[in-house]
């Protein structure tokens, strides 16, 4: 439905409503359309008044849609009025209303009221990431950086993951400020990017560069570059951190994952302790493996082919080097079917060890255990990112090692079929933000990517203190 261009009288709204196919949802559809078309506020208000006169009341969801339109247009006094109405009418508002109210107020000169509302939200629920970010941006815009960082740390303590947008705002609004404490906080944001293997996009990278170069008396200069294969930066000749794990790091990581992740709380959610015990015995009797394959994951790599053919190609491809293979499968693969041919399965079992888990089992823990127990040379093949397991690791150093290990030892099965194969040269240097104190090296991507990715960037920002 197309919203009218000017406010209507009661009888005009009634006529429109009656001509609508489903009159009982007319107001809701009309408000949705007004938000989409960004209708003038007085048109929306005339419908709201009409509803109030007709029903003696305005439903929560209609007030919410009107509020969305007010926020979209930055109508601060209307936002306040809606808030007053809602507060009187409803004892508790839900998160959608708070998101809109806080966002609307924080984008206005009454941004401190947004902070008051954030405190109100805290009493009844954990505020959303959006709540925090609206307040952080408002504080940053008004140069109240201490407040902005206080909210940022509070947000992190609640396990809310900040968007790149809000992290970029810190650098944009701190430009040219001389404040040692603030500088420390911003270095902390860069270390947050490092610890979580986050790659800024080009505009965020430029904000970082401009912030460094604007630092009073800092004498920082930034240059865009590509790191040599050897890991040396052509701008400052600095050697980047090695990507490989030392024996000690590998052993520590292996111990932590087996303790925290595999024997921790999450392993047996989708596998029984008996099955996992049987698997451990199976692995210990056959160690070490060179490559561990997530069989089910790999079998889906080319959707138009038989699953057993996909897996057969992978096993054939990897067995060429006389590698010792372990394929993690499911019991249904042993039943002759259109996707799983018995003779193909038999032939594969001559080239690799197979462990068939129950059909409902989750095989990430099996994959991690067999790979780590096999030693530092062993790689694993999967399309999965194993993110849940990284989250089970309690400290950032171990999470960093886990990420490094994944980058080196995880082979993306999709790429394997693009014949990049397993020995795709891993970088000799670690692709994360790194610093020596008077240099910073920041890998960045050309475009913004919401999706998590293990594709490492080839472009870097080198910043050095002259």
Short mmCIF file of C-alpha atoms in Angstrom, two decimals:
data_model
loop_
_atom_site.label_atom_id
_atom_site.label_comp_id
_atom_site.label_asym_id
_atom_site.label_seq_id
_atom_site.Cartn_x
_atom_site.Cartn_y
_atom_site.Cartn_z
CA UNK A 1 0.00 0.00 0.00
CA UNK A 2 1.18 3.47 -0.88
CA UNK A 3 1.03 5.92 2.07
CA UNK A 4 -0.77 9.25 1.45
CA UNK A 5 1.37 12.33 0.93
CA UNK A 6 -0.51 14.55 3.37
CA UNK A 7 -2.36 13.98 6.69
CA UNK A 8 -5.89 12.57 6.28
CA UNK A 9 -9.15 13.15 8.12
CA UNK A 10 -10.90 10.31 10.00
CA UNK A 11 -13.37 9.53 7.19
CA UNK A 12 -10.53 9.42 4.61
CA UNK A 13 -8.61 6.89 6.75
CA UNK A 14 -11.82 4.87 7.14
CA UNK A 15 -12.39 4.81 3.38
CA UNK A 16 -8.80 3.62 2.79
CA UNK A 17 -9.16 0.98 5.48
CA UNK A 18 -12.39 -0.39 3.99
CA UNK A 19 -10.88 -0.62 0.50
CA UNK A 20 -7.96 -2.67 1.89
CA UNK A 21 -8.20 -6.46 1.45
CA UNK A 22 -7.53 -7.27 5.11
CA UNK A 23 -8.92 -4.29 7.12
CA UNK A 24 -7.86 -5.82 10.47
CA UNK A 25 -4.16 -5.43 9.60
CA UNK A 26 -4.52 -2.18 7.62
CA UNK A 27 -2.81 0.08 10.21
CA UNK A 28 0.12 -2.28 10.64
CA UNK A 29 0.71 -2.62 6.88
CA UNK A 30 0.31 1.15 6.44
CA UNK A 31 2.88 1.94 9.16
CA UNK A 32 5.35 -0.57 7.65
CA UNK A 33 4.90 1.17 4.33
CA UNK A 34 5.42 4.60 5.93
CA UNK A 35 8.71 3.46 7.49
CA UNK A 36 9.82 2.02 4.13
CA UNK A 37 8.85 5.19 2.20
CA UNK A 38 10.09 7.51 4.97
CA UNK A 39 6.71 9.29 5.02
CA UNK A 40 6.34 12.78 6.54
CA UNK A 41 5.87 12.55 10.30
CA UNK A 42 2.57 14.49 10.28
CA UNK A 43 1.04 11.87 7.93
CA UNK A 44 1.98 9.09 10.37
CA UNK A 45 0.75 11.19 13.28
CA UNK A 46 -2.65 11.66 11.66
CA UNK A 47 -3.06 7.86 11.40
CA UNK A 48 -1.95 7.45 15.03
CA UNK A 49 -4.51 10.07 16.17
CA UNK A 50 -7.21 8.34 14.11
CA UNK A 51 -6.42 4.95 15.73
CA UNK A 52 -6.42 6.50 19.23
CA UNK A 53 -9.84 8.14 18.66
CA UNK A 54 -11.32 4.98 17.17
CA UNK A 55 -9.99 2.47 19.68
CA UNK A 56 -9.38 4.71 22.68
CA UNK A 57 -5.95 3.12 22.67
CA UNK A 58 -2.85 2.55 20.51
CA UNK A 59 -1.40 -0.97 20.36
CA UNK A 60 2.26 -1.43 21.38
CA UNK A 61 3.37 -2.62 17.93
CA UNK A 62 1.90 0.47 16.21
CA UNK A 63 3.64 2.81 18.67
CA UNK A 64 6.86 0.91 17.94
CA UNK A 65 6.50 1.41 14.19
CA UNK A 66 5.78 5.11 14.67
CA UNK A 67 8.83 5.31 16.92
CA UNK A 68 10.95 3.67 14.19
CA UNK A 69 9.86 6.39 11.75
CA UNK A 70 10.68 9.15 14.29
CA UNK A 71 14.15 7.65 14.88
CA UNK A 72 14.72 7.33 11.13
CA UNK A 73 14.04 11.06 10.77
CA UNK A 74 15.75 12.23 13.95
CA UNK A 75 12.51 13.69 15.42
CA UNK A 76 13.81 14.05 18.97
CA UNK A 77 10.78 15.65 20.64
CA UNK A 78 8.49 13.01 19.10
CA UNK A 79 10.82 10.25 20.34
CA UNK A 80 10.57 11.69 23.85
CA UNK A 81 6.78 11.91 23.62
CA UNK A 82 6.49 8.29 22.49
CA UNK A 83 8.76 7.26 25.34
CA UNK A 84 6.56 9.11 27.85
CA UNK A 85 3.43 7.43 26.46
CA UNK A 86 5.05 4.00 26.49
CA UNK A 87 6.37 4.43 30.03
CA UNK A 88 2.89 5.29 31.35
CA UNK A 89 1.12 2.59 29.34
CA UNK A 90 3.54 -0.35 29.65
CA UNK A 91 5.40 -1.28 32.81
CA UNK A 92 8.32 -2.85 30.96
CA UNK A 93 9.39 -2.29 27.36
CA UNK A 94 11.06 -4.99 25.30
CA UNK A 95 14.50 -4.78 23.70
CA UNK A 96 13.21 -3.56 20.29
CA UNK A 97 11.74 -0.42 21.86
CA UNK A 98 14.87 0.24 23.92
CA UNK A 99 17.06 -0.20 20.83
CA UNK A 100 15.05 2.45 18.99
CA UNK A 101 14.76 4.88 21.92
CA UNK A 102 18.47 4.73 22.81
CA UNK A 103 19.53 5.00 19.17
CA UNK A 104 17.16 7.93 18.53
CA UNK A 105 18.20 9.88 21.64
CA UNK A 106 21.91 9.15 21.21
CA UNK A 107 21.81 10.61 17.70
CA UNK A 108 20.41 13.87 19.08
CA UNK A 109 21.56 16.66 21.37
CA UNK A 110 19.76 14.80 24.18
CA UNK A 111 22.22 11.92 23.98
CA UNK A 112 22.71 11.80 27.76
CA UNK A 113 19.12 10.68 28.06
CA UNK A 114 20.17 7.65 25.98
CA UNK A 115 22.71 6.86 28.73
CA UNK A 116 19.95 7.12 31.35
CA UNK A 117 17.88 4.65 29.35
CA UNK A 118 20.87 2.29 29.12
CA UNK A 119 20.97 2.26 32.93
CA UNK A 120 17.25 1.50 32.94
CA UNK A 121 17.77 -1.44 30.55
CA UNK A 122 20.53 -2.86 32.79
CA UNK A 123 18.04 -3.29 35.63
CA UNK A 124 15.85 -5.64 33.61
CA UNK A 125 18.08 -7.34 31.01
CA UNK A 126 21.55 -7.44 29.49
CA UNK A 127 21.64 -4.47 27.12
CA UNK A 128 22.12 -5.36 23.45
CA UNK A 129 25.24 -4.60 21.47
CA UNK A 130 23.22 -1.91 19.65
CA UNK A 131 22.36 -0.20 22.97
CA UNK A 132 26.01 0.02 23.94
CA UNK A 133 27.21 1.07 20.51
CA UNK A 134 24.66 3.92 20.22
CA UNK A 135 25.90 5.27 23.57
CA UNK A 136 29.59 4.74 22.74
CA UNK A 137 29.27 6.60 19.44
CA UNK A 138 27.37 9.46 21.12
CA UNK A 139 30.04 9.81 23.83
CA UNK A 140 32.82 9.66 21.19
CA UNK A 141 31.10 12.26 19.01
CA UNK A 142 31.01 14.59 22.01
CA UNK A 143 34.71 13.90 22.74
CA UNK A 144 33.89 12.13 26.02
CA UNK A 145 36.38 9.35 25.29
CA UNK A 146 36.75 8.15 28.89
CA UNK A 147 33.02 7.49 29.02
CA UNK A 148 33.09 5.82 25.58
CA UNK A 149 35.84 3.42 26.70
CA UNK A 150 34.15 2.72 30.00
CA UNK A 151 31.08 1.55 28.06
CA UNK A 152 33.27 -0.42 25.62
CA UNK A 153 34.92 -2.38 28.46
CA UNK A 154 31.55 -2.98 30.07
CA UNK A 155 30.29 -4.31 26.76
CA UNK A 156 33.24 -6.70 26.37
CA UNK A 157 32.78 -7.93 29.94
CA UNK A 158 29.25 -9.00 28.93
CA UNK A 159 30.66 -10.99 25.97
CA UNK A 160 29.14 -8.62 23.43
CA UNK A 161 31.22 -8.45 20.26
CA UNK A 162 31.69 -4.87 19.01
CA UNK A 163 31.13 -4.10 15.33
CA UNK A 164 34.00 -2.70 13.26
CA UNK A 165 31.89 0.42 12.93
CA UNK A 166 32.15 1.29 16.64
CA UNK A 167 35.86 0.38 16.80
CA UNK A 168 36.48 2.72 13.87
CA UNK A 169 34.57 5.49 15.67
CA UNK A 170 37.16 5.41 18.48
CA UNK A 171 39.93 6.28 16.02
CA UNK A 172 37.83 8.83 14.10
CA UNK A 173 36.88 10.85 17.17
CA UNK A 174 40.26 10.64 18.94
CA UNK A 175 42.18 12.27 16.13
CA UNK A 176 44.62 14.91 17.26
CA UNK A 177 43.99 14.40 20.99
CA UNK A 178 47.00 14.41 23.28
CA UNK A 179 46.20 11.99 26.07
CA UNK A 180 48.45 9.13 27.16
CA UNK A 181 45.56 7.19 28.71
CA UNK A 182 43.50 7.49 25.53
CA UNK A 183 46.48 6.36 23.46
CA UNK A 184 46.79 3.26 25.66
CA UNK A 185 43.09 2.51 25.16
CA UNK A 186 43.40 2.75 21.37
CA UNK A 187 46.45 0.50 21.35
CA UNK A 188 44.22 -1.86 23.36
CA UNK A 189 41.66 -1.83 20.52
CA UNK A 190 44.42 -2.79 18.08
CA UNK A 191 45.41 -5.65 20.39
CA UNK A 192 41.74 -6.68 20.49
CA UNK A 193 41.90 -6.98 16.67
CA UNK A 194 45.02 -9.09 17.06
CA UNK A 195 43.59 -11.37 19.72
CA UNK A 196 40.45 -12.05 17.70
CA UNK A 197 42.11 -12.24 14.29
CA UNK A 198 39.97 -9.38 12.98
CA UNK A 199 41.04 -7.68 9.76
CA UNK A 200 39.89 -4.06 9.40
CA UNK A 201 38.47 -3.02 6.01
CA UNK A 202 40.06 -0.23 3.98
CA UNK A 203 38.11 2.71 5.51
CA UNK A 204 38.75 1.48 9.06
CA UNK A 205 42.46 1.04 8.22
CA UNK A 206 42.58 4.64 6.94
CA UNK A 207 41.05 5.86 10.22
CA UNK A 208 43.80 4.03 12.14
CA UNK A 209 46.49 5.53 9.88
CA UNK A 210 45.09 9.07 10.25
CA UNK A 211 44.84 8.70 14.02
CA UNK A 212 48.50 7.67 14.33
CA UNK A 213 49.63 10.50 12.04
CA UNK A 214 47.54 13.07 13.95
CA UNK A 215 49.03 12.20 17.34
CA UNK A 216 50.62 15.43 18.70
CA UNK A 217 54.41 15.00 18.85
CA UNK A 218 54.07 11.30 17.94
CA UNK A 219 55.92 11.48 14.59
CA UNK A 220 54.12 8.39 13.28
CA UNK A 221 54.03 7.71 9.52
CA UNK A 222 51.90 5.07 7.85
CA UNK A 223 52.51 3.35 4.49
CA UNK A 224 50.46 0.77 2.62
CA UNK A 225 52.50 -2.21 1.50
CA UNK A 226 52.62 -5.91 0.69
CA UNK A 227 54.74 -8.12 2.91
CA UNK A 228 57.38 -10.24 1.15
CA UNK A 229 56.99 -14.03 1.21
CA UNK A 230 59.90 -14.11 3.64
CA UNK A 231 57.83 -12.08 6.12
CA UNK A 232 59.91 -8.93 5.76
CA UNK A 233 58.16 -5.54 5.52
CA UNK A 234 59.57 -3.61 2.50
CA UNK A 235 58.87 -0.26 4.22
CA UNK A 236 60.67 -0.67 7.55
CA UNK A 237 62.57 -3.94 6.86
CA UNK A 238 61.10 -5.40 10.04
CA UNK A 239 60.63 -9.18 10.16
CA UNK A 240 57.06 -10.16 11.07
CA UNK A 241 56.29 -12.81 13.68
CA UNK A 242 56.73 -16.41 12.58
CA UNK A 243 53.45 -18.16 11.77
CA UNK A 244 54.55 -21.60 12.93
CA UNK A 245 54.11 -22.83 16.48
CA UNK A 246 57.16 -23.80 18.49
CA UNK A 247 57.22 -27.32 19.97
CA UNK A 248 56.43 -25.80 23.36
CA UNK A 249 53.47 -23.78 22.01
CA UNK A 250 52.13 -26.83 20.18
CA UNK A 251 52.37 -29.02 23.28
CA UNK A 252 50.71 -26.36 25.46
CA UNK A 253 47.91 -25.92 22.94
CA UNK A 254 47.44 -29.65 22.58
CA UNK A 255 47.21 -30.07 26.35
CA UNK A 256 44.77 -27.18 26.75
CA UNK A 257 42.44 -28.32 23.96
CA UNK A 258 42.40 -31.91 25.20
CA UNK A 259 41.74 -30.67 28.74
CA UNK A 260 39.35 -27.72 28.19
CA UNK A 261 37.57 -28.64 24.99
CA UNK A 262 37.66 -32.40 24.68
CA UNK A 263 37.40 -33.38 28.33
CA UNK A 264 35.66 -30.11 29.17
CA UNK A 265 31.95 -29.61 29.26
CA UNK A 266 31.08 -29.54 25.59
CA UNK A 267 32.36 -32.83 24.16
CA UNK A 268 29.68 -35.22 25.20
CA UNK A 269 26.80 -33.02 24.16
CA UNK A 270 26.44 -35.03 20.98
CA UNK A 271 28.53 -38.13 21.66
CA UNK A 272 28.48 -40.62 24.50
CA UNK A 273 31.47 -41.03 26.85
CA UNK A 274 31.59 -44.72 25.81
CA UNK A 275 31.86 -43.84 22.11
CA UNK A 276 34.55 -41.26 22.74
CA UNK A 277 36.51 -43.75 24.85
CA UNK A 278 36.29 -46.34 22.05
CA UNK A 279 37.54 -43.66 19.63
CA UNK A 280 40.50 -42.76 21.88
CA UNK A 281 41.53 -46.43 22.08
CA UNK A 282 41.17 -46.72 18.28
CA UNK A 283 43.41 -43.66 17.74
CA UNK A 284 46.05 -44.58 20.35
CA UNK A 285 46.51 -48.00 18.70
CA UNK A 286 47.11 -46.47 15.27
CA UNK A 287 49.04 -43.24 15.92
CA UNK A 288 50.41 -41.16 14.31
CA UNK A 289 48.32 -40.00 11.35
CA UNK A 290 49.49 -37.49 8.75
CA UNK A 291 46.05 -36.22 7.77
CA UNK A 292 42.66 -36.45 9.51
CA UNK A 293 39.62 -36.00 7.22
CA UNK A 294 36.16 -34.87 8.25
CA UNK A 295 34.48 -37.45 5.99
CA UNK A 296 30.90 -36.21 6.06
CA UNK A 297 31.94 -32.60 5.55
CA UNK A 298 34.15 -33.49 2.55
CA UNK A 299 31.47 -35.76 1.04
CA UNK A 300 29.19 -32.74 0.46
CA UNK A 301 31.80 -30.71 -1.40
CA UNK A 302 30.24 -31.12 -4.88
CA UNK A 303 26.48 -31.29 -4.38
CA UNK A 304 25.67 -32.84 -7.77
CA UNK A 305 27.92 -35.85 -7.24
CA UNK A 306 27.50 -38.99 -5.17
CA UNK A 307 28.80 -38.31 -1.65
CA UNK A 308 31.03 -41.39 -1.66
CA UNK A 309 32.64 -40.20 -4.93
CA UNK A 310 33.54 -36.84 -3.38
CA UNK A 311 35.14 -38.60 -0.41
CA UNK A 312 36.83 -41.15 -2.70
CA UNK A 313 38.48 -38.33 -4.70
CA UNK A 314 39.75 -36.72 -1.50
CA UNK A 315 41.15 -39.98 -0.11
CA UNK A 316 42.80 -40.80 -3.47
CA UNK A 317 44.26 -37.33 -3.76
CA UNK A 318 45.71 -37.39 -0.23
CA UNK A 319 46.89 -41.02 -0.24
CA UNK A 320 49.22 -40.37 -3.21
CA UNK A 321 51.96 -39.10 -0.94
CA UNK A 322 51.85 -42.33 1.11
CA UNK A 323 50.27 -40.26 3.85
CA UNK A 324 48.64 -42.10 6.75
CA UNK A 325 44.99 -41.03 6.63
CA UNK A 326 42.22 -41.22 9.19
CA UNK A 327 38.70 -40.60 7.88
CA UNK A 328 36.00 -39.77 10.40
CA UNK A 329 32.74 -41.16 9.10
CA UNK A 330 29.23 -41.98 10.25
CA UNK A 331 27.65 -45.42 10.54
CA UNK A 332 25.09 -44.71 7.80
CA UNK A 333 27.97 -44.64 5.29
CA UNK A 334 28.27 -48.42 5.72
CA UNK A 335 24.71 -49.04 4.50
CA UNK A 336 24.56 -49.51 0.72
CA UNK A 337 22.54 -46.56 -0.67
CA UNK A 338 22.35 -44.16 -3.62
CA UNK A 339 25.01 -41.94 -1.97
CA UNK A 340 27.14 -44.63 -0.35
CA UNK A 341 28.18 -47.55 -2.57
CA UNK A 342 29.57 -50.52 -0.67
CA UNK A 343 32.33 -51.33 -3.23
CA UNK A 344 33.59 -47.70 -3.23
CA UNK A 345 33.65 -47.68 0.59
CA UNK A 346 35.63 -50.97 0.60
CA UNK A 347 38.20 -49.56 -1.81
CA UNK A 348 38.63 -46.42 0.34
CA UNK A 349 39.13 -48.54 3.45
CA UNK A 350 42.20 -50.08 1.80
CA UNK A 351 43.79 -46.64 1.56
CA UNK A 352 42.84 -45.08 4.90
CA UNK A 353 41.79 -45.90 8.46
CA UNK A 354 38.09 -45.22 9.04
CA UNK A 355 36.27 -44.59 12.29
CA UNK A 356 32.47 -44.67 12.00
CA UNK A 357 30.69 -42.72 14.73
CA UNK A 358 27.00 -42.85 15.57
CA UNK A 359 24.89 -40.83 13.12
CA UNK A 360 23.96 -38.27 15.78
CA UNK A 361 27.53 -37.71 17.01
CA UNK A 362 29.32 -34.40 16.55
CA UNK A 363 32.77 -35.13 15.13
CA UNK A 364 34.67 -31.89 15.88
CA UNK A 365 36.06 -33.33 19.13
CA UNK A 366 37.15 -36.51 17.30
CA UNK A 367 38.89 -34.39 14.65
CA UNK A 368 40.74 -32.24 17.21
CA UNK A 369 41.78 -35.22 19.33
CA UNK A 370 43.16 -37.35 16.48
CA UNK A 371 45.00 -34.41 14.88
CA UNK A 372 46.59 -33.11 18.07
CA UNK A 373 47.55 -36.59 19.36
CA UNK A 374 49.30 -37.31 16.03
CA UNK A 375 51.80 -34.49 16.57
CA UNK A 376 52.90 -31.27 14.98
CA UNK A 377 53.12 -32.60 11.41
CA UNK A 378 49.48 -33.72 11.22
CA UNK A 379 46.97 -31.68 9.18
CA UNK A 380 43.18 -31.87 9.11
CA UNK A 381 40.72 -31.42 6.24
CA UNK A 382 37.36 -29.73 6.82
CA UNK A 383 35.28 -26.73 5.82
CA UNK A 384 34.31 -26.05 9.43
CA UNK A 385 35.88 -23.24 11.43
CA UNK A 386 35.62 -24.97 14.84
CA UNK A 387 34.62 -21.59 16.32
CA UNK A 388 32.65 -23.09 19.22
CA UNK A 389 35.75 -24.85 20.45
CA UNK A 390 37.90 -21.75 20.25
CA UNK A 391 35.29 -20.10 22.48
CA UNK A 392 35.78 -22.82 25.12
CA UNK A 393 39.42 -21.78 25.59
CA UNK A 394 39.61 -19.51 28.57
CA UNK A 395 42.53 -17.17 27.84
CA UNK A 396 43.38 -15.04 24.83
CA UNK A 397 46.90 -16.47 24.40
CA UNK A 398 45.57 -20.01 23.95
CA UNK A 399 42.87 -18.72 21.59
CA UNK A 400 45.60 -16.99 19.58
CA UNK A 401 47.61 -20.25 19.39
CA UNK A 402 44.48 -22.17 18.37
CA UNK A 403 43.88 -19.69 15.56
CA UNK A 404 47.51 -19.97 14.40
CA UNK A 405 47.25 -23.75 14.49
CA UNK A 406 44.06 -23.68 12.41
CA UNK A 407 45.64 -21.40 9.81
CA UNK A 408 48.59 -23.75 9.39
CA UNK A 409 47.01 -27.14 9.84
CA UNK A 410 43.46 -26.77 8.54
CA UNK A 411 43.05 -27.55 4.85
CA UNK A 412 39.89 -26.13 3.35
CA UNK A 413 38.33 -29.10 1.56
CA UNK A 414 36.74 -26.80 -1.02
CA UNK A 415 40.13 -25.46 -2.01
CA UNK A 416 41.59 -28.95 -2.12
CA UNK A 417 39.19 -29.69 -4.96
CA UNK A 418 40.33 -26.60 -6.76
CA UNK A 419 43.64 -28.52 -6.89
CA UNK A 420 45.43 -26.15 -4.54
CA UNK A 421 45.94 -29.38 -2.59
CA UNK A 422 47.31 -29.81 0.85
CA UNK A 423 50.75 -28.29 0.53
CA UNK A 424 49.40 -24.89 -0.33
CA UNK A 425 52.28 -22.76 0.93
CA UNK A 426 51.34 -21.40 4.31
CA UNK A 427 52.67 -17.92 5.04
CA UNK A 428 55.92 -17.96 6.94
CA UNK A 429 54.65 -14.98 8.93
CA UNK A 430 51.63 -14.57 11.19
CA UNK A 431 48.77 -12.58 9.59
CA UNK A 432 47.60 -10.59 12.61
CA UNK A 433 48.07 -7.08 13.98
CA UNK A 434 51.54 -6.91 15.54
CA UNK A 435 53.77 -4.32 17.18
CA UNK A 436 57.33 -3.81 18.38
CA UNK A 437 56.51 -0.55 20.19
CA UNK A 438 57.81 1.82 17.54
CA UNK A 439 56.25 -0.08 14.62
CA UNK A 440 52.76 -1.45 14.01
CA UNK A 441 51.83 -3.81 11.18
CA UNK A 442 48.12 -4.14 10.45
CA UNK A 443 46.73 -6.54 7.82
CA UNK A 444 43.57 -5.19 6.15
CA UNK A 445 40.97 -6.19 3.58
CA UNK A 446 39.76 -4.10 0.65
CA UNK A 447 36.10 -4.45 1.49
CA UNK A 448 33.97 -4.95 4.57
CA UNK A 449 33.15 -8.61 5.30
CA UNK A 450 30.64 -9.52 7.98
CA UNK A 451 31.35 -13.22 7.47
CA UNK A 452 34.15 -14.78 9.43
CA UNK A 453 36.92 -15.88 7.12
CA UNK A 454 40.25 -17.64 7.26
CA UNK A 455 41.28 -16.04 3.98
CA UNK A 456 44.22 -13.96 5.09
CA UNK A 457 44.74 -10.49 3.59
CA UNK A 458 47.74 -9.74 1.40
CA UNK A 459 47.68 -5.99 2.08
CA UNK A 460 49.25 -4.35 5.13
CA UNK A 461 49.52 -0.97 6.77
CA UNK A 462 53.01 -0.35 8.16
CA UNK A 463 53.20 2.43 10.76
CA UNK A 464 56.53 3.53 12.19
CA UNK A 465 57.63 6.20 14.59
CA UNK A 466 60.18 8.42 12.91
#
